[in-house]
């Protein structure tokens, strides 16, 4: 029995692809439609990075230090996106569930440039 008083399956009885299995959530999850915040559109000739599940952008920071351009960060946690934007002010951000983001919207954000590195932590 879980903390909600519901019966749970034993670990060997759970299929990881079963959509009815509850995943960890908290009050900071953005459950509405994605919110896109523009960056400064300072596109250089450097290779570009898109980071999904970006958190505060620590991995992107390493790529930035190596000469990459951080074009976009995406996360479902509100405070993570706020911190990412602070750490990478030139980058665009998307607050929301990655499954709800239209890939054509990402093409627009990137100006149809090809992604050189896709990070998904």
PDB file of C-alpha atoms in Angstrom:
ATOM      1  CA  UNK A   1       0.000   0.000   0.000  1.00  0.00           C
ATOM      2  CA  UNK A   2       1.361   3.442  -0.910  1.00  0.00           C
ATOM      3  CA  UNK A   3       1.082   6.744   0.963  1.00  0.00           C
ATOM      4  CA  UNK A   4      -2.256   7.413  -0.777  1.00  0.00           C
ATOM      5  CA  UNK A   5      -3.767   4.199   0.616  1.00  0.00           C
ATOM      6  CA  UNK A   6      -3.728   2.551  -2.817  1.00  0.00           C
ATOM      7  CA  UNK A   7      -2.532  -0.974  -3.481  1.00  0.00           C
ATOM      8  CA  UNK A   8       0.685  -1.066  -5.502  1.00  0.00           C
ATOM      9  CA  UNK A   9       2.165  -3.752  -7.688  1.00  0.00           C
ATOM     10  CA  UNK A  10       5.352  -5.474  -6.647  1.00  0.00           C
ATOM     11  CA  UNK A  11       8.444  -4.326  -8.615  1.00  0.00           C
ATOM     12  CA  UNK A  12       8.547  -7.515 -10.706  1.00  0.00           C
ATOM     13  CA  UNK A  13       4.868  -6.962 -11.648  1.00  0.00           C
ATOM     14  CA  UNK A  14       5.376  -3.440 -13.010  1.00  0.00           C
ATOM     15  CA  UNK A  15       5.869  -2.749 -16.696  1.00  0.00           C
ATOM     16  CA  UNK A  16       7.861   0.473 -17.103  1.00  0.00           C
ATOM     17  CA  UNK A  17       5.752   1.421 -20.131  1.00  0.00           C
ATOM     18  CA  UNK A  18       2.475   1.137 -18.210  1.00  0.00           C
ATOM     19  CA  UNK A  19       0.938   4.643 -18.291  1.00  0.00           C
ATOM     20  CA  UNK A  20      -1.132   3.959 -15.152  1.00  0.00           C
ATOM     21  CA  UNK A  21       1.997   3.757 -12.992  1.00  0.00           C
ATOM     22  CA  UNK A  22       2.336   7.078 -11.165  1.00  0.00           C
ATOM     23  CA  UNK A  23       5.625   8.905 -11.524  1.00  0.00           C
ATOM     24  CA  UNK A  24       7.167  11.365  -9.141  1.00  0.00           C
ATOM     25  CA  UNK A  25       5.490  14.759  -9.354  1.00  0.00           C
ATOM     26  CA  UNK A  26       5.618  17.858  -7.235  1.00  0.00           C
ATOM     27  CA  UNK A  27       3.935  21.244  -7.069  1.00  0.00           C
ATOM     28  CA  UNK A  28       6.588  22.844  -9.279  1.00  0.00           C
ATOM     29  CA  UNK A  29       5.607  20.825 -12.374  1.00  0.00           C
ATOM     30  CA  UNK A  30       4.174  23.000 -15.126  1.00  0.00           C
ATOM     31  CA  UNK A  31       1.056  21.130 -16.218  1.00  0.00           C
ATOM     32  CA  UNK A  32      -0.332  23.771 -18.593  1.00  0.00           C
ATOM     33  CA  UNK A  33       0.603  24.409 -22.200  1.00  0.00           C
ATOM     34  CA  UNK A  34       4.320  25.091 -22.745  1.00  0.00           C
ATOM     35  CA  UNK A  35       5.541  28.661 -22.310  1.00  0.00           C
ATOM     36  CA  UNK A  36       8.252  29.804 -24.699  1.00  0.00           C
ATOM     37  CA  UNK A  37      10.516  32.646 -23.561  1.00  0.00           C
ATOM     38  CA  UNK A  38      12.612  34.259 -26.291  1.00  0.00           C
ATOM     39  CA  UNK A  39      16.351  34.518 -26.138  1.00  0.00           C
ATOM     40  CA  UNK A  40      18.436  37.271 -27.657  1.00  0.00           C
ATOM     41  CA  UNK A  41      18.826  35.538 -31.049  1.00  0.00           C
ATOM     42  CA  UNK A  42      22.569  36.079 -30.985  1.00  0.00           C
ATOM     43  CA  UNK A  43      23.329  33.335 -33.488  1.00  0.00           C
ATOM     44  CA  UNK A  44      27.034  32.804 -34.045  1.00  0.00           C
ATOM     45  CA  UNK A  45      28.902  30.359 -36.246  1.00  0.00           C
ATOM     46  CA  UNK A  46      29.546  28.161 -33.199  1.00  0.00           C
ATOM     47  CA  UNK A  47      27.848  24.760 -32.995  1.00  0.00           C
ATOM     48  CA  UNK A  48      24.508  24.952 -31.205  1.00  0.00           C
ATOM     49  CA  UNK A  49      23.219  23.021 -28.214  1.00  0.00           C
ATOM     50  CA  UNK A  50      19.642  22.226 -27.200  1.00  0.00           C
ATOM     51  CA  UNK A  51      19.183  20.842 -23.697  1.00  0.00           C
ATOM     52  CA  UNK A  52      16.043  18.944 -22.700  1.00  0.00           C
ATOM     53  CA  UNK A  53      15.349  18.392 -18.985  1.00  0.00           C
ATOM     54  CA  UNK A  54      17.915  21.167 -18.531  1.00  0.00           C
ATOM     55  CA  UNK A  55      17.608  21.863 -14.826  1.00  0.00           C
ATOM     56  CA  UNK A  56      19.815  24.838 -13.947  1.00  0.00           C
ATOM     57  CA  UNK A  57      21.903  24.367 -17.105  1.00  0.00           C
ATOM     58  CA  UNK A  58      25.097  22.964 -15.632  1.00  0.00           C
ATOM     59  CA  UNK A  59      25.762  20.636 -18.554  1.00  0.00           C
ATOM     60  CA  UNK A  60      25.117  23.499 -20.958  1.00  0.00           C
ATOM     61  CA  UNK A  61      27.607  25.599 -19.024  1.00  0.00           C
ATOM     62  CA  UNK A  62      30.317  23.062 -19.796  1.00  0.00           C
ATOM     63  CA  UNK A  63      29.445  23.164 -23.492  1.00  0.00           C
ATOM     64  CA  UNK A  64      29.379  26.964 -23.402  1.00  0.00           C
ATOM     65  CA  UNK A  65      32.844  26.989 -21.854  1.00  0.00           C
ATOM     66  CA  UNK A  66      33.972  24.736 -24.725  1.00  0.00           C
ATOM     67  CA  UNK A  67      32.770  27.282 -27.300  1.00  0.00           C
ATOM     68  CA  UNK A  68      29.265  26.033 -28.092  1.00  0.00           C
ATOM     69  CA  UNK A  69      26.224  28.283 -28.356  1.00  0.00           C
ATOM     70  CA  UNK A  70      23.379  27.375 -25.984  1.00  0.00           C
ATOM     71  CA  UNK A  71      20.287  27.944 -28.093  1.00  0.00           C
ATOM     72  CA  UNK A  72      17.470  26.392 -26.049  1.00  0.00           C
ATOM     73  CA  UNK A  73      16.722  24.870 -22.654  1.00  0.00           C
ATOM     74  CA  UNK A  74      13.537  22.964 -21.822  1.00  0.00           C
ATOM     75  CA  UNK A  75      12.277  21.744 -18.450  1.00  0.00           C
ATOM     76  CA  UNK A  76       8.972  21.029 -16.714  1.00  0.00           C
ATOM     77  CA  UNK A  77      10.046  22.611 -13.408  1.00  0.00           C
ATOM     78  CA  UNK A  78       9.388  26.325 -13.067  1.00  0.00           C
ATOM     79  CA  UNK A  79      12.363  27.086 -10.817  1.00  0.00           C
ATOM     80  CA  UNK A  80      14.700  25.086 -13.060  1.00  0.00           C
ATOM     81  CA  UNK A  81      13.771  27.182 -16.109  1.00  0.00           C
ATOM     82  CA  UNK A  82      14.109  30.408 -14.138  1.00  0.00           C
ATOM     83  CA  UNK A  83      17.609  29.375 -13.021  1.00  0.00           C
ATOM     84  CA  UNK A  84      18.562  28.150 -16.507  1.00  0.00           C
ATOM     85  CA  UNK A  85      17.515  31.524 -17.972  1.00  0.00           C
ATOM     86  CA  UNK A  86      19.622  33.316 -15.357  1.00  0.00           C
ATOM     87  CA  UNK A  87      22.645  31.140 -16.194  1.00  0.00           C
ATOM     88  CA  UNK A  88      22.103  31.353 -19.982  1.00  0.00           C
ATOM     89  CA  UNK A  89      20.443  34.736 -20.684  1.00  0.00           C
ATOM     90  CA  UNK A  90      20.924  34.503 -24.475  1.00  0.00           C
ATOM     91  CA  UNK A  91      19.144  31.141 -24.728  1.00  0.00           C
ATOM     92  CA  UNK A  92      15.482  30.558 -25.448  1.00  0.00           C
ATOM     93  CA  UNK A  93      13.577  28.541 -22.859  1.00  0.00           C
ATOM     94  CA  UNK A  94      10.515  26.345 -22.879  1.00  0.00           C
ATOM     95  CA  UNK A  95       8.691  25.671 -19.619  1.00  0.00           C
ATOM     96  CA  UNK A  96       6.524  22.610 -20.018  1.00  0.00           C
ATOM     97  CA  UNK A  97       6.165  18.952 -20.819  1.00  0.00           C
ATOM     98  CA  UNK A  98       8.453  18.034 -23.712  1.00  0.00           C
ATOM     99  CA  UNK A  99       5.687  15.789 -25.095  1.00  0.00           C
ATOM    100  CA  UNK A 100       3.496  18.878 -25.652  1.00  0.00           C
ATOM    101  CA  UNK A 101       6.070  20.843 -27.655  1.00  0.00           C
ATOM    102  CA  UNK A 102       5.564  21.109 -31.395  1.00  0.00           C
ATOM    103  CA  UNK A 103       8.852  20.295 -33.210  1.00  0.00           C
ATOM    104  CA  UNK A 104       8.039  23.004 -35.772  1.00  0.00           C
ATOM    105  CA  UNK A 105       8.150  25.525 -32.941  1.00  0.00           C
ATOM    106  CA  UNK A 106      11.727  24.451 -32.173  1.00  0.00           C
ATOM    107  CA  UNK A 107      12.624  24.904 -35.853  1.00  0.00           C
ATOM    108  CA  UNK A 108      11.295  28.477 -35.661  1.00  0.00           C
ATOM    109  CA  UNK A 109      13.239  29.159 -32.470  1.00  0.00           C
ATOM    110  CA  UNK A 110      16.457  27.904 -34.047  1.00  0.00           C
ATOM    111  CA  UNK A 111      15.876  29.754 -37.300  1.00  0.00           C
ATOM    112  CA  UNK A 112      15.877  26.363 -39.066  1.00  0.00           C
ATOM    113  CA  UNK A 113      19.494  25.826 -38.003  1.00  0.00           C
ATOM    114  CA  UNK A 114      20.569  22.245 -37.439  1.00  0.00           C
ATOM    115  CA  UNK A 115      21.121  21.126 -33.840  1.00  0.00           C
ATOM    116  CA  UNK A 116      24.733  20.081 -33.323  1.00  0.00           C
ATOM    117  CA  UNK A 117      24.322  18.690 -29.798  1.00  0.00           C
ATOM    118  CA  UNK A 118      21.124  17.502 -28.137  1.00  0.00           C
ATOM    119  CA  UNK A 119      21.460  16.963 -24.379  1.00  0.00           C
ATOM    120  CA  UNK A 120      18.770  15.073 -22.492  1.00  0.00           C
ATOM    121  CA  UNK A 121      19.718  14.624 -18.813  1.00  0.00           C
TER     122      UNK A 121
END
